Amino acid sequence: MDKILVHGGQSLSGTVKISGSKNSALPILAATLLTKEPCVIHHVPDLSDIHYMLQILSHLGAQVERASGVVTVQAEKIGTEAPYEIVRKMRASVCVLGPLLGREKEATVSLPGGCVIGDRPIDLHLKGFEALGAMHRIEQGNVKVFAGQLVGGVVNLRGKLGPTVLGTDNVMMAAVLAEGTTVIDSAAAEPEVVDLANFLNAMGAKIEGAGTRRIVIEGVKELHGAEHSVIPDRIEAGTFLVAGAIAGKEVTLKRVDASHLTAVTDALVRSGFAITVNGDSVTIRGNGDPTALELTTEPYPGFPTDMQAQMCALLSKARGISVITETIFPQRYMHVSEMKRMGADISLNGPTAIIKGVERLSGAPVMASDLRASAALVLAGLKADGVTEVNRVYHIDRGYELIDEKLNGLGANIERMKA
Ligand code: EPU
């Protein structure tokens, strides 16, 4: 297994280009299953999660071609079963359920298990499919959804921990080919949901209200091929902003949509950093140690759970005591024990992390546990004394395109040791 060695203490400056959004690209690629015609998707990041999705599409019978960030998919004839060997590697595989149900009225995907960030149920996805007249069965670890006919319905997708992003995507993808009108209340309003809706509309769907809590979908008979450019990855962008805050003199991000980042930029400004936006660029200027913050993760446009670990890394050296409360995945704190091994002073009280800023962090061998936790350990390593050895970096490669090369391009000193 590859590992990353971060030699701390370098200061970062310069420009970095942000890749296309992983969490947009995954459901958009799944949505190409809704038509027999070719679809061309631009700005698809080169990540292992994307490779898994392309493998699933190929397994289902689609022709997939990929050349430098552009993916072409033609799903002329498709099967309805996604294989366990690939699905088990990536929870987001569940988002082929919606398009397969929409087009073939049937889909079987192995049931995603829990993962290190907490329990990952799909009850809300199934509730949405039921509202369209589908039934489901759990058999041998698989979930099978099926319907004689899909008919528009009304569904409220709010769970006890808020709206569901992939659940909203899934129901939207099934409903575009249902008969009549579907209303999704308490829909997720994340930019990735809007990006998917824009792609589906480009394919001939009739979706209104994406980006609000109520999405209305008027079913159509069929969809056609379309070309689409995936939005910039707001979490990769946020991660590089935090890198700039932790170790930067002046770092500029290119190909960013700053309007997707306001919760993150707002938190960084409150913490004492200067941020300027210029078209599709955002610049952060370092300002020594940050000021402590209180933060709560919330559905968009609130502070994203996918940036919580990175903020823990930043605030571990803040002046004062910070308090972070995680409301989306209350157990998403695997990075905390690893950061403590680097000298951070963090205690957990249920979903709340209390972070007492320390003078210095020191490099240590640490274990990556999930995607964002791994990125946070690399960020902490940028400011730690000595060398931080991040093991199991395959987690980071699931969601960050060339993070080590991009950080080195800004002046970091990171080595990747091949296994
Ligand atoms: N939930 C339910 N029932 C469901 C679905 C979700 O109770 O049927 C709960 C979840 O357990 C969680 C909350 O609802 O407590 C929100 O989960 P959501 O369904 O929104 O998460 P997701 O759609 O599975 C996506 C991203 C995650 C991101 C979350 C929240 C993708 C591929 N994944 O997951 O991204 O954290 O939304 O914004 O889009 C990551 O990129 O590192 C990542 C984990």
CSV table of C-alpha atoms and ligand atoms in Angstrom, one decimal:
chain,number,residue,atom,x,y,z
A,1,MET,CA,0.0,0.0,0.0
A,2,ASP,CA,1.3,3.4,-0.9
A,3,LYS,CA,2.2,5.9,1.8
A,4,ILE,CA,2.8,9.6,1.8
A,5,LEU,CA,5.6,11.4,3.7
A,6,VAL,CA,4.9,15.0,4.5
A,7,HIS,CA,8.0,17.0,5.4
A,8,GLY,CA,6.5,19.8,7.5
A,9,GLY,CA,7.5,23.4,7.7
A,10,GLN,CA,7.4,24.5,4.0
A,11,SER,CA,5.4,27.5,3.2
A,12,LEU,CA,3.0,27.3,0.3
A,13,SER,CA,2.4,29.9,-2.5
A,14,GLY,CA,1.3,29.9,-6.1
A,15,THR,CA,-1.7,28.7,-8.0
A,16,VAL,CA,-3.5,25.3,-8.1
A,17,LYS,CA,-6.2,24.2,-10.5
A,18,ILE,CA,-9.2,22.5,-9.0
A,19,SER,CA,-10.6,19.3,-10.6
A,20,GLY,CA,-14.1,18.4,-11.5
A,21,SER,CA,-16.3,17.4,-8.6
A,22,LYS,CA,-16.2,13.7,-7.6
A,23,ASN,CA,-19.6,13.9,-6.0
A,24,SER,CA,-21.2,15.5,-9.1
A,25,ALA,CA,-19.4,13.2,-11.5
A,26,LEU,CA,-20.5,10.0,-9.8
A,27,PRO,CA,-24.3,10.4,-10.1
A,28,ILE,CA,-23.9,12.1,-13.5
A,29,LEU,CA,-22.0,9.1,-14.9
A,30,ALA,CA,-24.8,6.9,-13.4
A,31,ALA,CA,-27.4,9.0,-15.1
A,32,THR,CA,-25.9,8.2,-18.6
A,33,LEU,CA,-27.6,4.8,-18.1
A,34,LEU,CA,-30.9,6.6,-18.7
A,35,THR,CA,-30.5,6.8,-22.4
A,36,LYS,CA,-29.4,4.6,-25.4
A,37,GLU,CA,-27.6,7.6,-26.9
A,38,PRO,CA,-24.0,8.7,-26.3
A,39,CYS,CA,-23.3,11.2,-23.5
A,40,VAL,CA,-20.1,13.2,-23.2
A,41,ILE,CA,-19.0,14.3,-19.8
A,42,HIS,CA,-16.2,16.8,-19.4
A,43,HIS,CA,-14.0,17.6,-16.3
A,44,VAL,CA,-14.4,14.1,-14.9
A,45,PRO,CA,-11.6,13.8,-12.3
A,46,ASP,CA,-9.1,10.9,-12.5
A,47,LEU,CA,-9.9,9.1,-9.2
A,48,SER,CA,-10.4,5.6,-8.0
A,49,ASP,CA,-14.0,6.1,-7.2
A,50,ILE,CA,-14.6,7.3,-10.7
A,51,HIS,CA,-12.8,4.2,-12.0
A,52,TYR,CA,-15.2,2.0,-10.0
A,53,MET,CA,-18.2,3.8,-11.4
A,54,LEU,CA,-16.9,3.3,-15.0
A,55,GLN,CA,-16.3,-0.4,-14.2
A,56,ILE,CA,-19.9,-0.7,-13.1
A,57,LEU,CA,-21.2,1.0,-16.2
A,58,SER,CA,-19.1,-1.3,-18.4
A,59,HIS,CA,-20.3,-4.3,-16.4
A,60,LEU,CA,-23.9,-3.2,-17.0
A,61,GLY,CA,-23.1,-3.3,-20.8
A,62,ALA,CA,-22.3,0.4,-21.5
A,63,GLN,CA,-19.5,1.4,-23.9
A,64,VAL,CA,-17.2,3.6,-21.9
A,65,GLU,CA,-14.3,5.7,-23.3
A,66,ARG,CA,-12.1,8.0,-21.4
A,67,ALA,CA,-9.5,10.5,-22.6
A,68,SER,CA,-8.0,13.2,-20.4
A,69,GLY,CA,-10.9,14.1,-18.3
A,70,VAL,CA,-13.6,13.5,-21.0
A,71,VAL,CA,-15.7,10.4,-20.6
A,72,THR,CA,-18.1,9.2,-23.3
A,73,VAL,CA,-20.7,6.6,-22.3
A,74,GLN,CA,-23.2,4.9,-24.6
A,75,ALA,CA,-25.6,2.5,-22.8
A,76,GLU,CA,-27.4,1.1,-25.8
A,77,LYS,CA,-28.5,-2.2,-24.0
A,78,ILE,CA,-28.0,-2.6,-20.3
A,79,GLY,CA,-28.3,-5.2,-17.6
A,80,THR,CA,-29.8,-4.5,-14.2
A,81,GLU,CA,-27.4,-6.0,-11.7
A,82,ALA,CA,-24.3,-4.2,-10.3
A,83,PRO,CA,-21.7,-6.6,-9.1
A,84,TYR,CA,-20.8,-6.9,-5.5
A,85,GLU,CA,-17.0,-7.0,-6.2
A,86,ILE,CA,-17.1,-3.4,-7.4
A,87,VAL,CA,-20.1,-2.1,-5.3
A,88,ARG,CA,-18.5,-3.1,-2.0
A,89,LYS,CA,-15.5,-0.8,-2.8
A,90,MET,CA,-17.7,2.3,-3.1
A,91,ARG,CA,-20.9,3.3,-1.4
A,92,ALA,CA,-21.8,5.7,-4.1
A,93,SER,CA,-22.5,2.7,-6.4
A,94,VAL,CA,-25.9,2.9,-4.9
A,95,CYS,CA,-26.7,5.7,-7.3
A,96,VAL,CA,-27.1,3.3,-10.2
A,97,LEU,CA,-30.4,2.2,-8.6
A,98,GLY,CA,-32.4,5.2,-9.7
A,99,PRO,CA,-31.4,5.2,-13.4
A,100,LEU,CA,-31.8,1.4,-13.7
A,101,LEU,CA,-35.2,1.5,-12.0
A,102,GLY,CA,-36.2,4.5,-14.2
A,103,ARG,CA,-35.2,2.8,-17.5
A,104,GLU,CA,-35.5,-0.9,-16.9
A,105,LYS,CA,-38.1,-0.8,-14.0
A,106,GLU,CA,-35.7,-3.1,-12.1
A,107,ALA,CA,-32.3,-2.8,-10.4
A,108,THR,CA,-30.2,-5.0,-8.1
A,109,VAL,CA,-27.3,-3.6,-6.2
A,110,SER,CA,-25.5,-5.1,-3.2
A,111,LEU,CA,-26.5,-3.3,-0.1
A,112,PRO,CA,-23.9,-0.9,1.1
A,113,GLY,CA,-22.5,-1.7,4.5
A,114,GLY,CA,-21.6,0.8,7.2
A,115,CYS,CA,-18.4,2.7,6.8
A,116,VAL,CA,-15.9,4.4,9.1
A,117,ILE,CA,-17.8,7.7,9.0
A,118,GLY,CA,-20.9,6.0,10.4
A,119,ASP,CA,-24.0,4.1,9.6
A,120,ARG,CA,-25.0,4.6,5.9
A,121,PRO,CA,-28.6,3.4,5.5
A,122,ILE,CA,-30.6,3.8,2.2
A,123,ASP,CA,-34.1,3.8,3.8
A,124,LEU,CA,-34.8,7.2,2.3
A,125,HIS,CA,-33.8,6.1,-1.2
A,126,LEU,CA,-36.2,3.2,-0.9
A,127,LYS,CA,-39.0,5.4,0.5
A,128,GLY,CA,-38.6,7.6,-2.6
A,129,PHE,CA,-38.8,4.7,-5.0
A,130,GLU,CA,-41.9,3.4,-3.1
A,131,ALA,CA,-43.6,6.8,-3.7
A,132,LEU,CA,-43.1,6.1,-7.4
A,133,GLY,CA,-44.8,2.7,-7.1
A,134,ALA,CA,-41.7,0.5,-6.8
A,135,MET,CA,-41.2,-2.3,-4.3
A,136,HIS,CA,-38.0,-3.7,-2.9
A,137,ARG,CA,-36.6,-6.9,-1.5
A,138,ILE,CA,-33.4,-7.6,0.4
A,139,GLU,CA,-31.9,-10.9,-0.8
A,140,GLN,CA,-28.5,-12.3,-0.1
A,141,GLY,CA,-27.0,-8.9,0.8
A,142,ASN,CA,-28.5,-7.3,-2.3
A,143,VAL,CA,-31.3,-4.8,-2.6
A,144,LYS,CA,-33.6,-5.3,-5.5
A,145,VAL,CA,-36.0,-2.6,-6.5
A,146,PHE,CA,-38.7,-3.2,-9.1
A,147,ALA,CA,-41.9,-1.8,-10.5
A,148,GLY,CA,-44.5,-2.8,-13.1
A,149,GLN,CA,-44.8,0.9,-13.9
A,150,LEU,CA,-43.4,4.0,-12.4
A,151,VAL,CA,-45.9,6.7,-11.6
A,152,GLY,CA,-45.1,10.1,-10.2
A,153,GLY,CA,-45.7,10.6,-6.5
A,154,VAL,CA,-45.0,13.0,-3.6
A,155,VAL,CA,-42.3,12.2,-1.1
A,156,ASN,CA,-40.6,13.9,1.8
A,157,LEU,CA,-36.9,12.8,1.9
A,158,ARG,CA,-36.0,14.3,5.3
A,159,GLY,CA,-34.4,11.8,7.6
A,160,LYS,CA,-33.6,12.2,11.3
A,161,LEU,CA,-30.2,13.6,10.3
A,162,GLY,CA,-31.4,15.9,7.5
A,163,PRO,CA,-31.9,15.5,3.8
A,164,THR,CA,-30.1,12.9,1.7
A,165,VAL,CA,-27.9,13.9,-1.2
A,166,LEU,CA,-27.6,10.6,-3.1
A,167,GLY,CA,-31.2,9.7,-2.1
A,168,THR,CA,-32.4,12.9,-3.8
A,169,ASP,CA,-30.3,12.1,-6.8
A,170,ASN,CA,-31.6,8.6,-7.0
A,171,VAL,CA,-35.3,9.5,-6.7
A,172,MET,CA,-34.8,12.3,-9.3
A,173,MET,CA,-33.1,9.8,-11.7
A,174,ALA,CA,-36.0,7.3,-11.4
A,175,ALA,CA,-38.7,10.0,-11.6
A,176,VAL,CA,-37.5,11.5,-14.9
A,177,LEU,CA,-38.9,8.5,-16.7
A,178,ALA,CA,-42.0,8.0,-14.5
A,179,GLU,CA,-45.5,8.8,-15.7
A,180,GLY,CA,-46.8,12.1,-14.4
A,181,THR,CA,-45.4,14.5,-11.8
A,182,THR,CA,-43.1,13.7,-8.8
A,183,VAL,CA,-42.6,16.2,-6.0
A,184,ILE,CA,-39.6,15.7,-3.7
A,185,ASP,CA,-39.9,17.7,-0.5
A,186,SER,CA,-37.0,18.3,2.0
A,187,ALA,CA,-34.8,17.6,-1.0
A,188,ALA,CA,-31.0,18.0,-0.6
A,189,ALA,CA,-30.0,21.4,-2.1
A,190,GLU,CA,-26.2,20.7,-2.6
A,191,PRO,CA,-24.6,22.1,-5.8
A,192,GLU,CA,-24.0,18.5,-6.9
A,193,VAL,CA,-27.8,17.8,-7.0
A,194,VAL,CA,-28.2,20.9,-9.1
A,195,ASP,CA,-25.4,19.8,-11.5
A,196,LEU,CA,-27.1,16.4,-11.9
A,197,ALA,CA,-30.5,18.1,-12.5
A,198,ASN,CA,-28.9,20.3,-15.2
A,199,PHE,CA,-27.4,17.3,-16.9
A,200,LEU,CA,-30.8,15.4,-16.8
A,201,ASN,CA,-32.5,18.5,-18.2
A,202,ALA,CA,-29.9,18.6,-21.0
A,203,MET,CA,-31.0,15.0,-21.7
A,204,GLY,CA,-34.6,16.1,-22.1
A,205,ALA,CA,-35.9,15.7,-18.5
A,206,LYS,CA,-38.2,18.3,-17.0
A,207,ILE,CA,-36.9,19.1,-13.5
A,208,GLU,CA,-37.6,22.3,-11.6
A,209,GLY,CA,-36.5,23.5,-8.2
A,210,ALA,CA,-33.1,21.7,-7.9
A,211,GLY,CA,-31.1,23.7,-5.4
A,212,THR,CA,-34.2,24.3,-3.2
A,213,ARG,CA,-35.9,22.0,-0.7
A,214,ARG,CA,-38.7,21.2,-3.2
A,215,ILE,CA,-37.9,19.6,-6.6
A,216,VAL,CA,-40.7,19.0,-9.1
A,217,ILE,CA,-40.1,16.5,-11.9
A,218,GLU,CA,-42.5,16.0,-14.8
A,219,GLY,CA,-41.9,12.6,-16.3
A,220,VAL,CA,-41.0,12.2,-20.0
A,221,LYS,CA,-41.2,9.2,-22.3
A,222,GLU,CA,-37.5,9.1,-23.0
A,223,LEU,CA,-34.2,10.9,-22.7
A,224,HIS,CA,-31.5,11.6,-25.3
A,225,GLY,CA,-27.8,11.9,-25.2
A,226,ALA,CA,-26.2,15.1,-24.0
A,227,GLU,CA,-22.8,16.8,-23.3
A,228,HIS,CA,-22.1,18.3,-19.9
A,229,SER,CA,-19.2,19.8,-17.9
A,230,VAL,CA,-19.0,18.8,-14.3
A,231,ILE,CA,-18.8,21.6,-11.7
A,232,PRO,CA,-15.5,22.3,-9.9
A,233,ASP,CA,-15.0,20.2,-6.7
A,234,ARG,CA,-16.0,22.5,-3.8
A,235,ILE,CA,-14.5,20.1,-1.2
A,236,GLU,CA,-11.2,19.8,-3.0
A,237,ALA,CA,-11.2,23.6,-3.3
A,238,GLY,CA,-12.0,23.9,0.5
A,239,THR,CA,-9.2,21.5,1.3
A,240,PHE,CA,-6.7,23.6,-0.7
A,241,LEU,CA,-8.0,26.8,1.0
A,242,VAL,CA,-7.3,25.2,4.4
A,243,ALA,CA,-3.8,24.2,3.1
A,244,GLY,CA,-3.3,27.8,2.3
A,245,ALA,CA,-4.5,28.8,5.7
A,246,ILE,CA,-2.3,26.3,7.5
A,247,ALA,CA,0.9,26.8,5.6
A,248,GLY,CA,0.3,29.4,2.9
A,249,LYS,CA,1.8,32.8,2.2
A,250,GLU,CA,-0.6,33.3,-0.7
A,251,VAL,CA,-2.4,30.5,-2.5
A,252,THR,CA,-4.8,31.0,-5.5
A,253,LEU,CA,-7.3,28.4,-6.6
A,254,LYS,CA,-8.3,28.4,-10.2
A,255,ARG,CA,-11.6,26.9,-11.7
A,256,VAL,CA,-13.6,27.4,-8.6
A,257,ASP,CA,-17.2,28.4,-8.1
A,258,ALA,CA,-16.8,30.7,-5.0
A,259,SER,CA,-20.6,30.8,-4.5
A,260,HIS,CA,-20.4,27.1,-3.5
A,261,LEU,CA,-17.8,27.8,-0.9
A,262,THR,CA,-19.3,30.6,1.2
A,263,ALA,CA,-19.6,28.5,4.4
A,264,VAL,CA,-15.9,27.6,4.2
A,265,THR,CA,-14.6,31.0,3.2
A,266,ASP,CA,-16.8,32.6,5.9
A,267,ALA,CA,-15.3,30.3,8.5
A,268,LEU,CA,-11.8,31.1,7.3
A,269,VAL,CA,-12.4,34.8,7.3
A,270,ARG,CA,-13.8,34.5,10.9
A,271,SER,CA,-10.6,32.7,11.8
A,272,GLY,CA,-8.5,35.6,10.6
A,273,PHE,CA,-7.6,34.9,7.0
A,274,ALA,CA,-8.0,37.3,4.0
A,275,ILE,CA,-9.8,35.8,1.1
A,276,THR,CA,-10.4,37.4,-2.3
A,277,VAL,CA,-12.6,36.2,-5.2
A,278,ASN,CA,-11.8,37.1,-8.7
A,279,GLY,CA,-14.1,35.4,-11.3
A,280,ASP,CA,-13.4,31.7,-11.0
A,281,SER,CA,-10.3,32.2,-8.8
A,282,VAL,CA,-10.1,32.4,-5.0
A,283,THR,CA,-7.0,33.6,-3.1
A,284,ILE,CA,-6.2,33.0,0.5
A,285,ARG,CA,-3.4,34.8,2.4
A,286,GLY,CA,-1.8,33.2,5.4
A,287,ASN,CA,-1.9,35.1,8.6
A,288,GLY,CA,-0.1,33.0,11.2
A,289,ASP,CA,-2.1,30.9,13.6
A,290,PRO,CA,-5.8,31.0,13.2
A,291,THR,CA,-8.3,32.3,15.8
A,292,ALA,CA,-10.5,29.6,17.4
A,293,LEU,CA,-13.9,29.0,15.9
A,294,GLU,CA,-17.3,27.4,16.7
A,295,LEU,CA,-18.6,25.4,13.8
A,296,THR,CA,-21.5,23.1,13.2
A,297,THR,CA,-21.8,21.0,10.1
A,298,GLU,CA,-25.1,21.3,8.2
A,299,PRO,CA,-26.6,20.5,4.9
A,300,TYR,CA,-25.8,23.0,2.1
A,301,PRO,CA,-25.5,26.0,2.3
A,302,GLY,CA,-24.3,25.3,5.8
A,303,PHE,CA,-20.7,24.2,6.7
A,304,PRO,CA,-20.1,20.8,4.9
A,305,THR,CA,-19.4,17.7,6.8
A,306,ASP,CA,-16.8,16.9,4.1
A,307,MET,CA,-14.7,19.8,5.4
A,308,GLN,CA,-15.0,19.0,9.1
A,309,ALA,CA,-11.7,16.9,9.4
A,310,GLN,CA,-9.7,19.5,7.5
A,311,MET,CA,-10.9,22.3,9.9
A,312,CYS,CA,-9.9,20.1,12.9
A,313,ALA,CA,-6.4,20.1,11.4
A,314,LEU,CA,-6.4,23.9,11.0
A,315,LEU,CA,-7.9,24.6,14.4
A,316,SER,CA,-5.6,22.3,16.3
A,317,LYS,CA,-3.0,25.1,16.1
A,318,ALA,CA,-5.5,28.0,16.7
A,319,ARG,CA,-5.3,30.6,19.5
A,320,GLY,CA,-7.9,29.5,21.9
A,321,ILE,CA,-10.5,26.7,22.2
A,322,SER,CA,-12.6,25.7,19.1
A,323,VAL,CA,-15.8,23.7,19.2
A,324,ILE,CA,-16.9,21.6,16.2
A,325,THR,CA,-20.3,19.8,16.2
A,326,GLU,CA,-20.9,17.2,13.5
A,327,THR,CA,-24.6,16.9,12.8
A,328,ILE,CA,-24.6,14.9,9.5
A,329,PHE,CA,-22.3,12.0,10.4
A,330,PRO,CA,-22.1,12.3,14.2
A,331,GLN,CA,-19.3,9.7,14.5
A,332,ARG,CA,-17.1,11.1,11.7
A,333,TYR,CA,-14.1,11.6,13.9
A,334,MET,CA,-11.6,8.9,13.0
A,335,HIS,CA,-9.0,11.5,12.4
A,336,VAL,CA,-9.0,12.8,16.0
A,337,SER,CA,-7.0,9.9,17.5
A,338,GLU,CA,-4.5,10.2,14.7
A,339,MET,CA,-4.1,14.0,15.2
A,340,LYS,CA,-3.7,13.5,18.9
A,341,ARG,CA,-0.7,11.3,18.1
A,342,MET,CA,0.7,14.4,16.4
A,343,GLY,CA,0.3,16.4,19.6
A,344,ALA,CA,-3.2,17.9,18.9
A,345,ASP,CA,-5.4,18.4,22.0
A,346,ILE,CA,-8.8,17.3,21.0
A,347,SER,CA,-11.5,15.7,23.1
A,348,LEU,CA,-14.7,14.3,21.9
A,349,ASN,CA,-18.1,14.6,23.6
A,350,GLY,CA,-20.5,12.7,21.4
A,351,PRO,CA,-20.8,14.6,18.1
A,352,THR,CA,-18.8,17.5,19.5
A,353,ALA,CA,-15.0,18.0,19.2
A,354,ILE,CA,-13.4,20.4,21.6
A,355,ILE,CA,-10.1,21.5,20.2
A,356,LYS,CA,-7.6,23.3,22.4
A,357,GLY,CA,-5.0,25.0,20.1
A,358,VAL,CA,-1.5,23.9,20.7
A,359,GLU,CA,1.8,25.6,20.0
A,360,ARG,CA,3.2,22.9,17.8
A,361,LEU,CA,2.3,19.6,16.1
A,362,SER,CA,4.9,17.0,15.6
A,363,GLY,CA,5.2,14.6,12.7
A,364,ALA,CA,4.2,10.9,13.4
A,365,PRO,CA,3.2,7.8,11.5
A,366,VAL,CA,-0.6,8.0,11.2
A,367,MET,CA,-3.3,5.9,9.6
A,368,ALA,CA,-5.7,7.3,7.0
A,369,SER,CA,-9.2,6.0,7.7
A,370,ASP,CA,-11.4,7.7,5.2
A,371,LEU,CA,-11.1,10.2,2.4
A,372,ARG,CA,-11.5,13.5,4.2
A,373,ALA,CA,-9.7,12.2,7.4
A,374,SER,CA,-6.7,11.3,5.2
A,375,ALA,CA,-6.6,14.8,3.6
A,376,ALA,CA,-6.8,16.3,7.1
A,377,LEU,CA,-3.7,14.3,8.2
A,378,VAL,CA,-1.8,15.5,5.2
A,379,LEU,CA,-2.8,19.1,6.0
A,380,ALA,CA,-1.8,18.7,9.7
A,381,GLY,CA,1.6,17.3,8.4
A,382,LEU,CA,2.2,20.5,6.5
A,383,LYS,CA,2.6,22.4,9.7
A,384,ALA,CA,4.0,19.7,11.9
A,385,ASP,CA,7.7,19.5,12.9
A,386,GLY,CA,9.5,16.7,11.1
A,387,VAL,CA,7.9,14.0,9.0
A,388,THR,CA,4.3,12.8,9.0
A,389,GLU,CA,3.9,9.4,7.5
A,390,VAL,CA,0.4,8.9,6.2
A,391,ASN,CA,-0.4,5.2,5.6
A,392,ARG,CA,-3.2,3.7,3.6
A,393,VAL,CA,-3.3,6.6,1.2
A,394,TYR,CA,-5.6,4.7,-1.2
A,395,HIS,CA,-8.3,6.5,0.8
A,396,ILE,CA,-7.0,9.8,-0.4
A,397,ASP,CA,-6.8,8.7,-4.0
A,398,ARG,CA,-10.5,7.9,-3.9
A,399,GLY,CA,-11.3,11.6,-3.9
A,400,TYR,CA,-8.3,13.8,-4.5
A,401,GLU,CA,-6.7,14.0,-7.9
A,402,LEU,CA,-2.9,14.2,-7.5
A,403,ILE,CA,-3.1,15.9,-4.1
A,404,ASP,CA,0.6,15.3,-3.4
A,405,GLU,CA,1.7,16.7,-6.8
A,406,LYS,CA,-0.7,19.7,-6.5
A,407,LEU,CA,0.6,20.5,-3.0
A,408,ASN,CA,4.2,20.1,-4.2
A,409,GLY,CA,3.4,22.5,-7.0
A,410,LEU,CA,2.7,25.1,-4.2
A,411,GLY,CA,6.0,24.4,-2.5
A,412,ALA,CA,5.2,21.5,-0.1
A,413,ASN,CA,7.6,18.7,0.3
A,414,ILE,CA,5.6,15.5,0.0
A,415,GLU,CA,6.9,12.1,-1.1
A,416,ARG,CA,4.8,9.2,-2.2
A,417,MET,CA,6.3,5.8,-1.4
A,418,LYS,CA,5.0,3.1,-3.7
A,419,ALA,CA,4.3,-0.1,-2.0
B,1,EPU,N1,-29.3,8.9,5.7
B,1,EPU,C1,-30.4,8.1,6.1
B,1,EPU,N2,-31.1,7.4,5.3
B,1,EPU,C2,-30.8,7.3,3.9
B,1,EPU,C3,-29.7,8.1,3.4
B,1,EPU,C4,-29.0,8.9,4.3
B,1,EPU,O1,-30.7,8.1,7.3
B,1,EPU,O2,-31.5,6.6,3.2
B,1,EPU,C5,-28.5,9.7,6.6
B,1,EPU,C6,-27.0,9.4,6.6
B,1,EPU,O3,-26.7,8.3,7.4
B,1,EPU,C7,-26.4,10.7,7.0
B,1,EPU,C8,-27.4,11.8,6.4
B,1,EPU,O4,-28.6,11.1,6.1
B,1,EPU,O5,-26.5,10.8,8.4
B,1,EPU,C9,-26.9,12.4,5.2
B,1,EPU,O6,-26.4,11.4,4.3
B,1,EPU,P1,-26.5,11.6,2.7
B,1,EPU,O7,-27.5,10.6,2.1
B,1,EPU,O8,-26.8,13.0,2.3
B,1,EPU,O9,-25.0,11.1,2.2
B,1,EPU,P2,-24.7,10.5,0.8
B,1,EPU,O10,-25.6,11.0,-0.2
B,1,EPU,O11,-24.6,9.0,1.0
B,1,EPU,C10,-23.0,12.3,0.0
B,1,EPU,C11,-21.6,12.4,-0.3
B,1,EPU,C12,-20.8,12.4,1.0
B,1,EPU,C13,-21.2,13.5,1.9
B,1,EPU,C14,-22.7,13.4,2.1
B,1,EPU,C15,-23.3,14.6,3.0
B,1,EPU,C16,-21.4,11.4,-2.5
B,1,EPU,C17,-20.9,10.3,-3.3
B,1,EPU,N3,-21.2,11.4,-1.2
B,1,EPU,O12,-23.2,11.1,0.6
B,1,EPU,O13,-19.4,12.6,0.6
B,1,EPU,O14,-20.5,13.5,3.1
B,1,EPU,O15,-23.4,13.4,0.9
B,1,EPU,O16,-23.0,15.8,2.3
B,1,EPU,O17,-22.0,12.4,-3.0
B,1,EPU,C18,-17.1,12.3,0.7
B,1,EPU,O18,-17.0,12.8,-0.4
B,1,EPU,O19,-16.1,12.2,1.4
B,1,EPU,C19,-18.4,12.0,1.2
B,1,EPU,C20,-18.5,11.1,2.2
